[in-house]
Amino acid sequence: MAPHRITAARPLPGGEPDGDRWSVTWTGAAVMGVVNVTPDSFSDGGRFLEIGPAVAHGRQLAADGALVVDVGGESTRPGAQPVGVTTEIDRVRPVITALVADGLLVSVDTRWAEVATAAIAAGAHIVNDVSGLADPDMAAVCATSGTPVVIGHMRGTPATMQLDPTYDDVVAEVTAALREGATRALAAGVPSVLVDPGLGFGKTTEHNLALLRALPLAIEHPVVIGASRKGFIGRLTGATTPAERDAGTLAAHLVAAERGVALVRAHDVASHVQALAVLAALVD
Ligand code: HH2
């Protein structure tokens, strides 16, 4: 499999100088571990709202083998309302500062340019934007700071996205939107782009399955997949609570990994790292 690469205009932990930039390169799928500094995330809301437990959790995910630790301060579950940028910054900034000081590769999970700015100032290396640059200032913030961005696909907003998502051709429409977002980001000067079809963000179970079946997407950038504990895993398996959905999650992520994605975003990092090691031994 061809290696995956993230490039930034400033040093990246685990990276190497790459001309006047820095790159982190890896083969096969790596894991992006989730730290939700929120009271209301759908699977772990309230567990990591305090700084101490959030930092300890991020460290544990890195120790378990996560390549990237993804820190978020706003739930984007279906029906969620925005919390406001001040609250979001207050939640994520100290956690990012501590994890960056530990030498970890850290992304900030935010839809807002103001939060991204504060997170980058605290040392965040990657912006993970599930809204796909909906904030008109986001591309410029990433470009000016030399920060790579994950462009996610979302139909609508978290408050409305699951009301009645419809597509003529979900794979074609999502791929086209991701291509358009990537082109826009690169034209603005963002050093590198990853794309994420956004499972569960304005998609039914059938839409999510169609996107997973369509991997690898016809798009040249590294792909991120986030199925972790989502509702469609519950609908497929009968696992009612999110915490029961790790085995189903792993099945979806292993198929995605076998089809060439660069990152799988997961709550249960240790199981993913073990399963991906076996996959790596079995496929070229
Ligand atoms: N899903 C969630 C949040 N961020 N980022 C990417 N790139 N891809 C995803 O699929 C994705 C994401 C939702 O999961 P979670 O953070 O666990 O829940 P909540 O939004 O309730 O905090």
PDB file of C-alpha atoms and ligand atoms in Angstrom:
ATOM      1  CA  MET A   1       0.000   0.000   0.000  1.00  0.00           C
ATOM      2  CA  ALA A   2       1.204   3.543  -0.745  1.00  0.00           C
ATOM      3  CA  PRO A   3       2.207   5.522   2.357  1.00  0.00           C
ATOM      4  CA  HIS A   4      -0.035   8.244   3.769  1.00  0.00           C
ATOM      5  CA  ARG A   5       1.318  11.690   4.550  1.00  0.00           C
ATOM      6  CA  ILE A   6       0.341  14.768   6.552  1.00  0.00           C
ATOM      7  CA  THR A   7       2.334  17.927   5.834  1.00  0.00           C
ATOM      8  CA  ALA A   8       2.537  21.100   7.908  1.00  0.00           C
ATOM      9  CA  ALA A   9       4.491  24.334   7.751  1.00  0.00           C
ATOM     10  CA  ARG A  10       5.805  23.755  11.285  1.00  0.00           C
ATOM     11  CA  PRO A  11       7.334  20.823  13.153  1.00  0.00           C
ATOM     12  CA  LEU A  12       5.103  17.788  13.713  1.00  0.00           C
ATOM     13  CA  PRO A  13       5.825  15.213  16.467  1.00  0.00           C
ATOM     14  CA  GLY A  14       7.076  12.048  14.803  1.00  0.00           C
ATOM     15  CA  GLY A  15       7.635  14.000  11.596  1.00  0.00           C
ATOM     16  CA  GLU A  16      10.606  14.732   9.384  1.00  0.00           C
ATOM     17  CA  PRO A  17      11.735  17.869   7.563  1.00  0.00           C
ATOM     18  CA  ASP A  18      10.263  17.865   4.053  1.00  0.00           C
ATOM     19  CA  GLY A  19      11.729  20.789   2.078  1.00  0.00           C
ATOM     20  CA  ASP A  20      10.562  23.875   3.957  1.00  0.00           C
ATOM     21  CA  ARG A  21       7.807  21.809   5.618  1.00  0.00           C
ATOM     22  CA  TRP A  22       7.359  18.856   7.972  1.00  0.00           C
ATOM     23  CA  SER A  23       5.701  15.580   7.170  1.00  0.00           C
ATOM     24  CA  VAL A  24       4.460  12.600   9.109  1.00  0.00           C
ATOM     25  CA  THR A  25       4.342   9.482   6.938  1.00  0.00           C
ATOM     26  CA  TRP A  26       2.902   6.027   7.679  1.00  0.00           C
ATOM     27  CA  THR A  27       1.674   2.918   5.938  1.00  0.00           C
ATOM     28  CA  GLY A  28      -1.657   1.209   6.466  1.00  0.00           C
ATOM     29  CA  ALA A  29      -4.410   2.639   8.651  1.00  0.00           C
ATOM     30  CA  ALA A  30      -3.416   4.433  11.855  1.00  0.00           C
ATOM     31  CA  VAL A  31      -5.729   5.359  14.718  1.00  0.00           C
ATOM     32  CA  MET A  32      -7.034   8.775  15.686  1.00  0.00           C
ATOM     33  CA  GLY A  33      -8.074   8.463  19.363  1.00  0.00           C
ATOM     34  CA  VAL A  34     -11.019  10.491  20.674  1.00  0.00           C
ATOM     35  CA  VAL A  35     -10.947  12.817  23.693  1.00  0.00           C
ATOM     36  CA  ASN A  36     -14.349  14.451  24.154  1.00  0.00           C
ATOM     37  CA  VAL A  37     -14.030  17.318  26.646  1.00  0.00           C
ATOM     38  CA  THR A  38     -17.818  17.617  26.757  1.00  0.00           C
ATOM     39  CA  PRO A  39     -20.706  16.917  29.121  1.00  0.00           C
ATOM     40  CA  ASP A  40     -22.930  15.500  26.362  1.00  0.00           C
ATOM     41  CA  SER A  41     -21.037  13.492  23.729  1.00  0.00           C
ATOM     42  CA  PHE A  42     -23.154  10.544  22.673  1.00  0.00           C
ATOM     43  CA  SER A  43     -20.829   7.798  23.883  1.00  0.00           C
ATOM     44  CA  ASP A  44     -18.686   9.258  26.682  1.00  0.00           C
ATOM     45  CA  GLY A  45     -20.224  12.643  27.556  1.00  0.00           C
ATOM     46  CA  GLY A  46     -19.137  13.873  30.999  1.00  0.00           C
ATOM     47  CA  ARG A  47     -16.333  11.343  31.490  1.00  0.00           C
ATOM     48  CA  PHE A  48     -13.575  13.697  30.355  1.00  0.00           C
ATOM     49  CA  LEU A  49     -15.046  17.146  30.981  1.00  0.00           C
ATOM     50  CA  GLU A  50     -12.464  17.978  33.663  1.00  0.00           C
ATOM     51  CA  ILE A  51      -8.922  18.769  32.519  1.00  0.00           C
ATOM     52  CA  GLY A  52      -7.209  16.032  34.578  1.00  0.00           C
ATOM     53  CA  PRO A  53      -9.251  13.071  33.308  1.00  0.00           C
ATOM     54  CA  ALA A  54      -9.196  14.447  29.746  1.00  0.00           C
ATOM     55  CA  VAL A  55      -5.392  14.743  29.707  1.00  0.00           C
ATOM     56  CA  ALA A  56      -4.976  11.333  31.343  1.00  0.00           C
ATOM     57  CA  HIS A  57      -7.307   9.822  28.744  1.00  0.00           C
ATOM     58  CA  GLY A  58      -5.371  11.433  25.862  1.00  0.00           C
ATOM     59  CA  ARG A  59      -2.102  10.083  27.278  1.00  0.00           C
ATOM     60  CA  GLN A  60      -3.625   6.617  27.595  1.00  0.00           C
ATOM     61  CA  LEU A  61      -4.853   6.670  23.986  1.00  0.00           C
ATOM     62  CA  ALA A  62      -1.346   7.608  22.832  1.00  0.00           C
ATOM     63  CA  ALA A  63       0.146   4.856  25.008  1.00  0.00           C
ATOM     64  CA  ASP A  64      -2.360   2.449  23.439  1.00  0.00           C
ATOM     65  CA  GLY A  65      -0.925   3.340  20.033  1.00  0.00           C
ATOM     66  CA  ALA A  66      -2.998   6.210  18.635  1.00  0.00           C
ATOM     67  CA  LEU A  67      -1.047   8.173  16.013  1.00  0.00           C
ATOM     68  CA  VAL A  68      -3.213  11.259  16.586  1.00  0.00           C
ATOM     69  CA  VAL A  69      -5.145  12.354  19.674  1.00  0.00           C
ATOM     70  CA  ASP A  70      -8.286  14.262  18.647  1.00  0.00           C
ATOM     71  CA  VAL A  71      -9.525  16.772  21.248  1.00  0.00           C
ATOM     72  CA  GLY A  72     -13.054  18.168  20.936  1.00  0.00           C
ATOM     73  CA  GLY A  73     -15.110  20.534  23.088  1.00  0.00           C
ATOM     74  CA  GLU A  74     -18.466  20.418  21.314  1.00  0.00           C
ATOM     75  CA  SER A  75     -20.667  17.401  20.712  1.00  0.00           C
ATOM     76  CA  THR A  76     -21.781  17.095  17.086  1.00  0.00           C
ATOM     77  CA  ARG A  77     -24.188  14.224  17.755  1.00  0.00           C
ATOM     78  CA  PRO A  78     -27.569  14.460  16.000  1.00  0.00           C
ATOM     79  CA  GLY A  79     -29.691  17.175  17.614  1.00  0.00           C
ATOM     80  CA  ALA A  80     -26.782  18.883  19.410  1.00  0.00           C
ATOM     81  CA  GLN A  81     -26.790  22.671  19.677  1.00  0.00           C
ATOM     82  CA  PRO A  82     -23.559  24.735  19.405  1.00  0.00           C
ATOM     83  CA  VAL A  83     -22.009  25.487  22.803  1.00  0.00           C
ATOM     84  CA  GLY A  84     -20.369  28.795  21.853  1.00  0.00           C
ATOM     85  CA  VAL A  85     -16.726  29.356  20.993  1.00  0.00           C
ATOM     86  CA  THR A  86     -15.699  30.652  24.429  1.00  0.00           C
ATOM     87  CA  THR A  87     -16.906  27.516  26.194  1.00  0.00           C
ATOM     88  CA  GLU A  88     -15.381  25.310  23.519  1.00  0.00           C
ATOM     89  CA  ILE A  89     -12.006  27.084  23.780  1.00  0.00           C
ATOM     90  CA  ASP A  90     -12.058  26.894  27.582  1.00  0.00           C
ATOM     91  CA  ARG A  91     -12.622  23.145  27.347  1.00  0.00           C
ATOM     92  CA  VAL A  92     -10.032  22.195  24.742  1.00  0.00           C
ATOM     93  CA  ARG A  93      -7.163  24.660  25.267  1.00  0.00           C
ATOM     94  CA  PRO A  94      -5.671  23.306  28.523  1.00  0.00           C
ATOM     95  CA  VAL A  95      -6.011  19.719  27.334  1.00  0.00           C
ATOM     96  CA  ILE A  96      -4.279  20.482  24.033  1.00  0.00           C
ATOM     97  CA  THR A  97      -1.509  22.410  25.815  1.00  0.00           C
ATOM     98  CA  ALA A  98      -0.780  19.449  28.099  1.00  0.00           C
ATOM     99  CA  LEU A  99      -0.873  16.785  25.376  1.00  0.00           C
ATOM    100  CA  VAL A 100       1.318  18.848  23.032  1.00  0.00           C
ATOM    101  CA  ALA A 101       3.800  19.345  25.899  1.00  0.00           C
ATOM    102  CA  ASP A 102       3.979  15.548  26.120  1.00  0.00           C
ATOM    103  CA  GLY A 103       5.132  15.446  22.498  1.00  0.00           C
ATOM    104  CA  LEU A 104       1.900  13.966  21.105  1.00  0.00           C
ATOM    105  CA  LEU A 105       0.439  14.632  17.665  1.00  0.00           C
ATOM    106  CA  VAL A 106      -2.794  16.469  18.470  1.00  0.00           C
ATOM    107  CA  SER A 107      -5.792  17.459  16.378  1.00  0.00           C
ATOM    108  CA  VAL A 108      -8.584  19.780  17.440  1.00  0.00           C
ATOM    109  CA  ASP A 109     -12.100  18.649  16.534  1.00  0.00           C
ATOM    110  CA  THR A 110     -13.931  21.891  15.791  1.00  0.00           C
ATOM    111  CA  ARG A 111     -16.202  23.541  13.245  1.00  0.00           C
ATOM    112  CA  TRP A 112     -15.225  27.064  14.235  1.00  0.00           C
ATOM    113  CA  ALA A 113     -12.275  29.141  12.985  1.00  0.00           C
ATOM    114  CA  GLU A 114     -12.024  30.984  16.298  1.00  0.00           C
ATOM    115  CA  VAL A 115     -11.640  27.724  18.209  1.00  0.00           C
ATOM    116  CA  ALA A 116      -9.128  26.462  15.650  1.00  0.00           C
ATOM    117  CA  THR A 117      -7.087  29.655  16.076  1.00  0.00           C
ATOM    118  CA  ALA A 118      -6.927  29.224  19.869  1.00  0.00           C
ATOM    119  CA  ALA A 119      -6.164  25.518  19.563  1.00  0.00           C
ATOM    120  CA  ILE A 120      -3.353  26.114  17.067  1.00  0.00           C
ATOM    121  CA  ALA A 121      -1.911  28.787  19.380  1.00  0.00           C
ATOM    122  CA  ALA A 122      -1.970  26.134  22.132  1.00  0.00           C
ATOM    123  CA  GLY A 123       0.005  23.819  19.835  1.00  0.00           C
ATOM    124  CA  ALA A 124      -2.604  21.721  17.982  1.00  0.00           C
ATOM    125  CA  HIS A 125      -1.050  20.271  14.826  1.00  0.00           C
ATOM    126  CA  ILE A 126      -4.143  19.363  12.786  1.00  0.00           C
ATOM    127  CA  VAL A 127      -7.663  20.799  12.486  1.00  0.00           C
ATOM    128  CA  ASN A 128     -10.412  18.178  12.251  1.00  0.00           C
ATOM    129  CA  ASP A 129     -13.454  19.993  10.824  1.00  0.00           C
ATOM    130  CA  VAL A 130     -16.507  17.747  10.487  1.00  0.00           C
ATOM    131  CA  SER A 131     -18.387  20.570   8.743  1.00  0.00           C
ATOM    132  CA  GLY A 132     -15.923  20.687   5.838  1.00  0.00           C
ATOM    133  CA  LEU A 133     -14.908  24.364   6.091  1.00  0.00           C
ATOM    134  CA  ALA A 134     -18.431  25.699   6.686  1.00  0.00           C
ATOM    135  CA  ASP A 135     -16.941  28.557   8.706  1.00  0.00           C
ATOM    136  CA  PRO A 136     -15.767  30.962   5.978  1.00  0.00           C
ATOM    137  CA  ASP A 137     -12.585  31.786   7.938  1.00  0.00           C
ATOM    138  CA  MET A 138     -11.463  28.197   8.548  1.00  0.00           C
ATOM    139  CA  ALA A 139      -9.358  27.695   5.392  1.00  0.00           C
ATOM    140  CA  ALA A 140      -7.494  30.988   5.988  1.00  0.00           C
ATOM    141  CA  VAL A 141      -6.789  30.063   9.636  1.00  0.00           C
ATOM    142  CA  CYS A 142      -5.275  26.729   8.571  1.00  0.00           C
ATOM    143  CA  ALA A 143      -3.375  28.313   5.671  1.00  0.00           C
ATOM    144  CA  THR A 144      -1.863  31.163   7.692  1.00  0.00           C
ATOM    145  CA  SER A 145      -0.722  28.855  10.470  1.00  0.00           C
ATOM    146  CA  GLY A 146       0.461  26.115   8.085  1.00  0.00           C
ATOM    147  CA  THR A 147      -1.889  23.572   9.638  1.00  0.00           C
ATOM    148  CA  PRO A 148      -3.236  20.500   7.825  1.00  0.00           C
ATOM    149  CA  VAL A 149      -7.011  20.037   7.905  1.00  0.00           C
ATOM    150  CA  VAL A 150      -9.411  17.111   7.872  1.00  0.00           C
ATOM    151  CA  ILE A 151     -12.355  18.094   5.691  1.00  0.00           C
ATOM    152  CA  GLY A 152     -15.443  16.193   6.768  1.00  0.00           C
ATOM    153  CA  HIS A 153     -18.714  15.908   4.886  1.00  0.00           C
ATOM    154  CA  MET A 154     -21.838  17.005   6.724  1.00  0.00           C
ATOM    155  CA  ARG A 155     -25.300  17.625   5.297  1.00  0.00           C
ATOM    156  CA  GLY A 156     -26.891  20.464   7.334  1.00  0.00           C
ATOM    157  CA  THR A 157     -25.874  21.050  10.946  1.00  0.00           C
ATOM    158  CA  PRO A 158     -25.820  18.678  13.938  1.00  0.00           C
ATOM    159  CA  ALA A 159     -29.168  20.183  15.015  1.00  0.00           C
ATOM    160  CA  THR A 160     -30.873  19.255  11.731  1.00  0.00           C
ATOM    161  CA  MET A 161     -28.694  16.769   9.862  1.00  0.00           C
ATOM    162  CA  GLN A 162     -30.563  13.557  10.698  1.00  0.00           C
ATOM    163  CA  LEU A 163     -34.104  14.900  10.098  1.00  0.00           C
ATOM    164  CA  ASP A 164     -34.469  13.495   6.583  1.00  0.00           C
ATOM    165  CA  PRO A 165     -31.162  13.183   4.765  1.00  0.00           C
ATOM    166  CA  THR A 166     -31.664  12.507   1.050  1.00  0.00           C
ATOM    167  CA  TYR A 167     -29.238  12.121  -1.837  1.00  0.00           C
ATOM    168  CA  ASP A 168     -29.660  11.074  -5.471  1.00  0.00           C
ATOM    169  CA  ASP A 169     -26.276   9.362  -5.299  1.00  0.00           C
ATOM    170  CA  VAL A 170     -24.652   9.615  -1.873  1.00  0.00           C
ATOM    171  CA  VAL A 171     -21.220   8.400  -2.986  1.00  0.00           C
ATOM    172  CA  ALA A 172     -20.996  10.755  -5.966  1.00  0.00           C
ATOM    173  CA  GLU A 173     -22.324  13.744  -4.020  1.00  0.00           C
ATOM    174  CA  VAL A 174     -20.103  13.233  -0.978  1.00  0.00           C
ATOM    175  CA  THR A 175     -17.024  12.620  -3.136  1.00  0.00           C
ATOM    176  CA  ALA A 176     -17.712  15.765  -5.189  1.00  0.00           C
ATOM    177  CA  ALA A 177     -18.177  17.861  -2.032  1.00  0.00           C
ATOM    178  CA  LEU A 178     -14.928  16.538  -0.531  1.00  0.00           C
ATOM    179  CA  ARG A 179     -13.048  17.239  -3.762  1.00  0.00           C
ATOM    180  CA  GLU A 180     -14.458  20.773  -3.826  1.00  0.00           C
ATOM    181  CA  GLY A 181     -13.482  21.356  -0.179  1.00  0.00           C
ATOM    182  CA  ALA A 182      -9.968  20.016  -0.746  1.00  0.00           C
ATOM    183  CA  THR A 183      -9.488  22.230  -3.794  1.00  0.00           C
ATOM    184  CA  ARG A 184     -10.714  25.251  -1.841  1.00  0.00           C
ATOM    185  CA  ALA A 185      -8.382  24.522   1.091  1.00  0.00           C
ATOM    186  CA  LEU A 186      -5.321  23.969  -1.082  1.00  0.00           C
ATOM    187  CA  ALA A 187      -6.085  27.105  -3.134  1.00  0.00           C
ATOM    188  CA  ALA A 188      -6.203  29.072   0.140  1.00  0.00           C
ATOM    189  CA  GLY A 189      -2.715  27.748   0.995  1.00  0.00           C
ATOM    190  CA  VAL A 190      -3.473  24.940   3.476  1.00  0.00           C
ATOM    191  CA  PRO A 191      -0.382  22.670   3.407  1.00  0.00           C
ATOM    192  CA  SER A 192      -2.210  19.345   3.252  1.00  0.00           C
ATOM    193  CA  VAL A 193      -5.706  17.946   3.327  1.00  0.00           C
ATOM    194  CA  LEU A 194      -7.352  14.760   4.549  1.00  0.00           C
ATOM    195  CA  VAL A 195     -10.972  13.970   3.712  1.00  0.00           C
ATOM    196  CA  ASP A 196     -13.714  12.201   5.665  1.00  0.00           C
ATOM    197  CA  PRO A 197     -17.089  11.152   4.198  1.00  0.00           C
ATOM    198  CA  GLY A 198     -18.697  11.906   7.566  1.00  0.00           C
ATOM    199  CA  LEU A 199     -20.532   8.743   8.611  1.00  0.00           C
ATOM    200  CA  GLY A 200     -23.692   9.732  10.495  1.00  0.00           C
ATOM    201  CA  PHE A 201     -23.444  13.414   9.588  1.00  0.00           C
ATOM    202  CA  GLY A 202     -26.667  13.793   7.612  1.00  0.00           C
ATOM    203  CA  LYS A 203     -26.741  10.137   6.540  1.00  0.00           C
ATOM    204  CA  THR A 204     -28.991   7.149   7.058  1.00  0.00           C
ATOM    205  CA  THR A 205     -27.670   3.670   7.781  1.00  0.00           C
ATOM    206  CA  GLU A 206     -27.934   2.901   4.043  1.00  0.00           C
ATOM    207  CA  HIS A 207     -25.950   6.037   3.159  1.00  0.00           C
ATOM    208  CA  ASN A 208     -23.204   5.082   5.634  1.00  0.00           C
ATOM    209  CA  LEU A 209     -23.045   1.554   4.234  1.00  0.00           C
ATOM    210  CA  ALA A 210     -22.936   2.828   0.655  1.00  0.00           C
ATOM    211  CA  LEU A 211     -19.989   5.078   1.550  1.00  0.00           C
ATOM    212  CA  LEU A 212     -18.119   2.261   3.282  1.00  0.00           C
ATOM    213  CA  ARG A 213     -18.776  -0.103   0.358  1.00  0.00           C
ATOM    214  CA  ALA A 214     -17.497   2.551  -2.055  1.00  0.00           C
ATOM    215  CA  LEU A 215     -14.044   2.703  -0.440  1.00  0.00           C
ATOM    216  CA  PRO A 216     -11.513   3.559  -1.696  1.00  0.00           C
ATOM    217  CA  LEU A 217     -13.100   6.879  -2.660  1.00  0.00           C
ATOM    218  CA  ALA A 218     -12.062   8.342  -6.007  1.00  0.00           C
ATOM    219  CA  ILE A 219     -10.093  11.107  -4.364  1.00  0.00           C
ATOM    220  CA  GLU A 220      -6.337  11.585  -4.053  1.00  0.00           C
ATOM    221  CA  HIS A 221      -6.129  12.732  -0.418  1.00  0.00           C
ATOM    222  CA  PRO A 222      -5.740  10.494   2.656  1.00  0.00           C
ATOM    223  CA  VAL A 223      -9.157   9.366   3.919  1.00  0.00           C
ATOM    224  CA  VAL A 224     -10.370   9.378   7.541  1.00  0.00           C
ATOM    225  CA  ILE A 225     -13.288   7.158   8.627  1.00  0.00           C
ATOM    226  CA  GLY A 226     -15.229   7.596  11.860  1.00  0.00           C
ATOM    227  CA  ALA A 227     -17.764   4.852  12.530  1.00  0.00           C
ATOM    228  CA  SER A 228     -16.946   4.628  16.223  1.00  0.00           C
ATOM    229  CA  ARG A 229     -19.978   3.627  18.319  1.00  0.00           C
ATOM    230  CA  LYS A 230     -22.338   5.433  15.948  1.00  0.00           C
ATOM    231  CA  GLY A 231     -26.061   4.808  15.674  1.00  0.00           C
ATOM    232  CA  PHE A 232     -25.836   2.797  12.462  1.00  0.00           C
ATOM    233  CA  ILE A 233     -23.598   0.235  14.223  1.00  0.00           C
ATOM    234  CA  GLY A 234     -26.363  -0.077  16.812  1.00  0.00           C
ATOM    235  CA  ARG A 235     -29.051  -0.426  14.129  1.00  0.00           C
ATOM    236  CA  LEU A 236     -27.076  -3.150  12.342  1.00  0.00           C
ATOM    237  CA  THR A 237     -26.313  -5.130  15.498  1.00  0.00           C
ATOM    238  CA  GLY A 238     -28.953  -4.349  18.094  1.00  0.00           C
ATOM    239  CA  ALA A 239     -26.260  -2.966  20.410  1.00  0.00           C
ATOM    240  CA  THR A 240     -28.388  -0.337  22.087  1.00  0.00           C
ATOM    241  CA  THR A 241     -25.831   1.652  24.051  1.00  0.00           C
ATOM    242  CA  PRO A 242     -22.792   3.234  22.360  1.00  0.00           C
ATOM    243  CA  ALA A 243     -20.399   1.491  24.765  1.00  0.00           C
ATOM    244  CA  GLU A 244     -21.603  -1.889  23.435  1.00  0.00           C
ATOM    245  CA  ARG A 245     -20.695  -1.035  19.842  1.00  0.00           C
ATOM    246  CA  ASP A 246     -16.903  -1.423  19.833  1.00  0.00           C
ATOM    247  CA  ALA A 247     -16.863  -4.837  18.140  1.00  0.00           C
ATOM    248  CA  GLY A 248     -19.177  -3.611  15.355  1.00  0.00           C
ATOM    249  CA  THR A 249     -17.075  -0.476  15.035  1.00  0.00           C
ATOM    250  CA  LEU A 250     -13.952  -2.546  14.607  1.00  0.00           C
ATOM    251  CA  ALA A 251     -15.531  -4.577  11.795  1.00  0.00           C
ATOM    252  CA  ALA A 252     -16.382  -1.403   9.860  1.00  0.00           C
ATOM    253  CA  HIS A 253     -12.948   0.097  10.489  1.00  0.00           C
ATOM    254  CA  LEU A 254     -11.086  -3.056   9.458  1.00  0.00           C
ATOM    255  CA  VAL A 255     -12.904  -3.119   6.131  1.00  0.00           C
ATOM    256  CA  ALA A 256     -12.087   0.575   5.701  1.00  0.00           C
ATOM    257  CA  ALA A 257      -8.445  -0.074   6.607  1.00  0.00           C
ATOM    258  CA  GLU A 258      -8.223  -2.961   4.162  1.00  0.00           C
ATOM    259  CA  ARG A 259      -9.535  -0.576   1.502  1.00  0.00           C
ATOM    260  CA  GLY A 260      -6.777   1.921   2.067  1.00  0.00           C
ATOM    261  CA  VAL A 261      -7.999   4.590   4.501  1.00  0.00           C
ATOM    262  CA  ALA A 262      -5.288   6.493   6.340  1.00  0.00           C
ATOM    263  CA  LEU A 263      -6.944   7.029   9.725  1.00  0.00           C
ATOM    264  CA  VAL A 264      -9.772   5.423  11.658  1.00  0.00           C
ATOM    265  CA  ARG A 265     -11.201   7.636  14.408  1.00  0.00           C
ATOM    266  CA  ALA A 266     -11.909   5.462  17.450  1.00  0.00           C
ATOM    267  CA  HIS A 267     -12.844   5.563  21.119  1.00  0.00           C
ATOM    268  CA  ASP A 268     -11.400   2.098  21.853  1.00  0.00           C
ATOM    269  CA  VAL A 269      -7.854   2.590  20.607  1.00  0.00           C
ATOM    270  CA  ALA A 270      -6.186  -0.513  22.110  1.00  0.00           C
ATOM    271  CA  SER A 271      -8.469  -2.989  20.288  1.00  0.00           C
ATOM    272  CA  HIS A 272      -8.016  -1.105  17.043  1.00  0.00           C
ATOM    273  CA  VAL A 273      -4.237  -1.122  17.282  1.00  0.00           C
ATOM    274  CA  GLN A 274      -4.215  -4.864  17.937  1.00  0.00           C
ATOM    275  CA  ALA A 275      -6.636  -5.639  15.094  1.00  0.00           C
ATOM    276  CA  LEU A 276      -4.816  -3.367  12.647  1.00  0.00           C
ATOM    277  CA  ALA A 277      -1.505  -5.068  13.454  1.00  0.00           C
ATOM    278  CA  VAL A 278      -3.012  -8.417  12.472  1.00  0.00           C
ATOM    279  CA  LEU A 279      -4.528  -6.892   9.335  1.00  0.00           C
ATOM    280  CA  ALA A 280      -1.141  -5.421   8.401  1.00  0.00           C
ATOM    281  CA  ALA A 281       0.424  -8.873   8.711  1.00  0.00           C
ATOM    282  CA  LEU A 282      -2.214 -10.364   6.416  1.00  0.00           C
ATOM    283  CA  VAL A 283      -2.442  -7.834   3.570  1.00  0.00           C
ATOM    284  CA  ASP A 284       0.238  -6.226   1.410  1.00  0.00           C
TER     285      ASP A 284
HETATM  286  N1  HH2 B   1     -17.390  11.908  14.376  1.00  0.00           N
HETATM  287  C1  HH2 B   1     -17.598  12.588  15.504  1.00  0.00           C
HETATM  288  C2  HH2 B   1     -16.784  13.672  15.862  1.00  0.00           C
HETATM  289  N2  HH2 B   1     -15.739  14.016  15.091  1.00  0.00           N
HETATM  290  N3  HH2 B   1     -14.408  13.659  13.171  1.00  0.00           N
HETATM  291  C3  HH2 B   1     -14.159  13.001  12.042  1.00  0.00           C
HETATM  292  N4  HH2 B   1     -13.115  13.339  11.253  1.00  0.00           N
HETATM  293  N5  HH2 B   1     -14.956  11.949  11.643  1.00  0.00           N
HETATM  294  C4  HH2 B   1     -16.035  11.546  12.370  1.00  0.00           C
HETATM  295  O1  HH2 B   1     -16.734  10.604  11.937  1.00  0.00           O
HETATM  296  C5  HH2 B   1     -16.334  12.251  13.574  1.00  0.00           C
HETATM  297  C6  HH2 B   1     -15.475  13.325  13.955  1.00  0.00           C
HETATM  298  C7  HH2 B   1     -18.720  12.194  16.416  1.00  0.00           C
HETATM  299  O2  HH2 B   1     -18.259  11.328  17.431  1.00  0.00           O
HETATM  300  P1  HH2 B   1     -17.917  11.752  18.928  1.00  0.00           P
HETATM  301  O3  HH2 B   1     -16.858  12.811  18.935  1.00  0.00           O
HETATM  302  O4  HH2 B   1     -17.565  10.559  19.709  1.00  0.00           O
HETATM  303  O5  HH2 B   1     -19.269  12.294  19.514  1.00  0.00           O
HETATM  304  P2  HH2 B   1     -19.819  13.744  19.835  1.00  0.00           P
HETATM  305  O6  HH2 B   1     -19.903  14.485  18.534  1.00  0.00           O
HETATM  306  O7  HH2 B   1     -21.167  13.502  20.475  1.00  0.00           O
HETATM  307  O8  HH2 B   1     -18.835  14.418  20.765  1.00  0.00           O
END
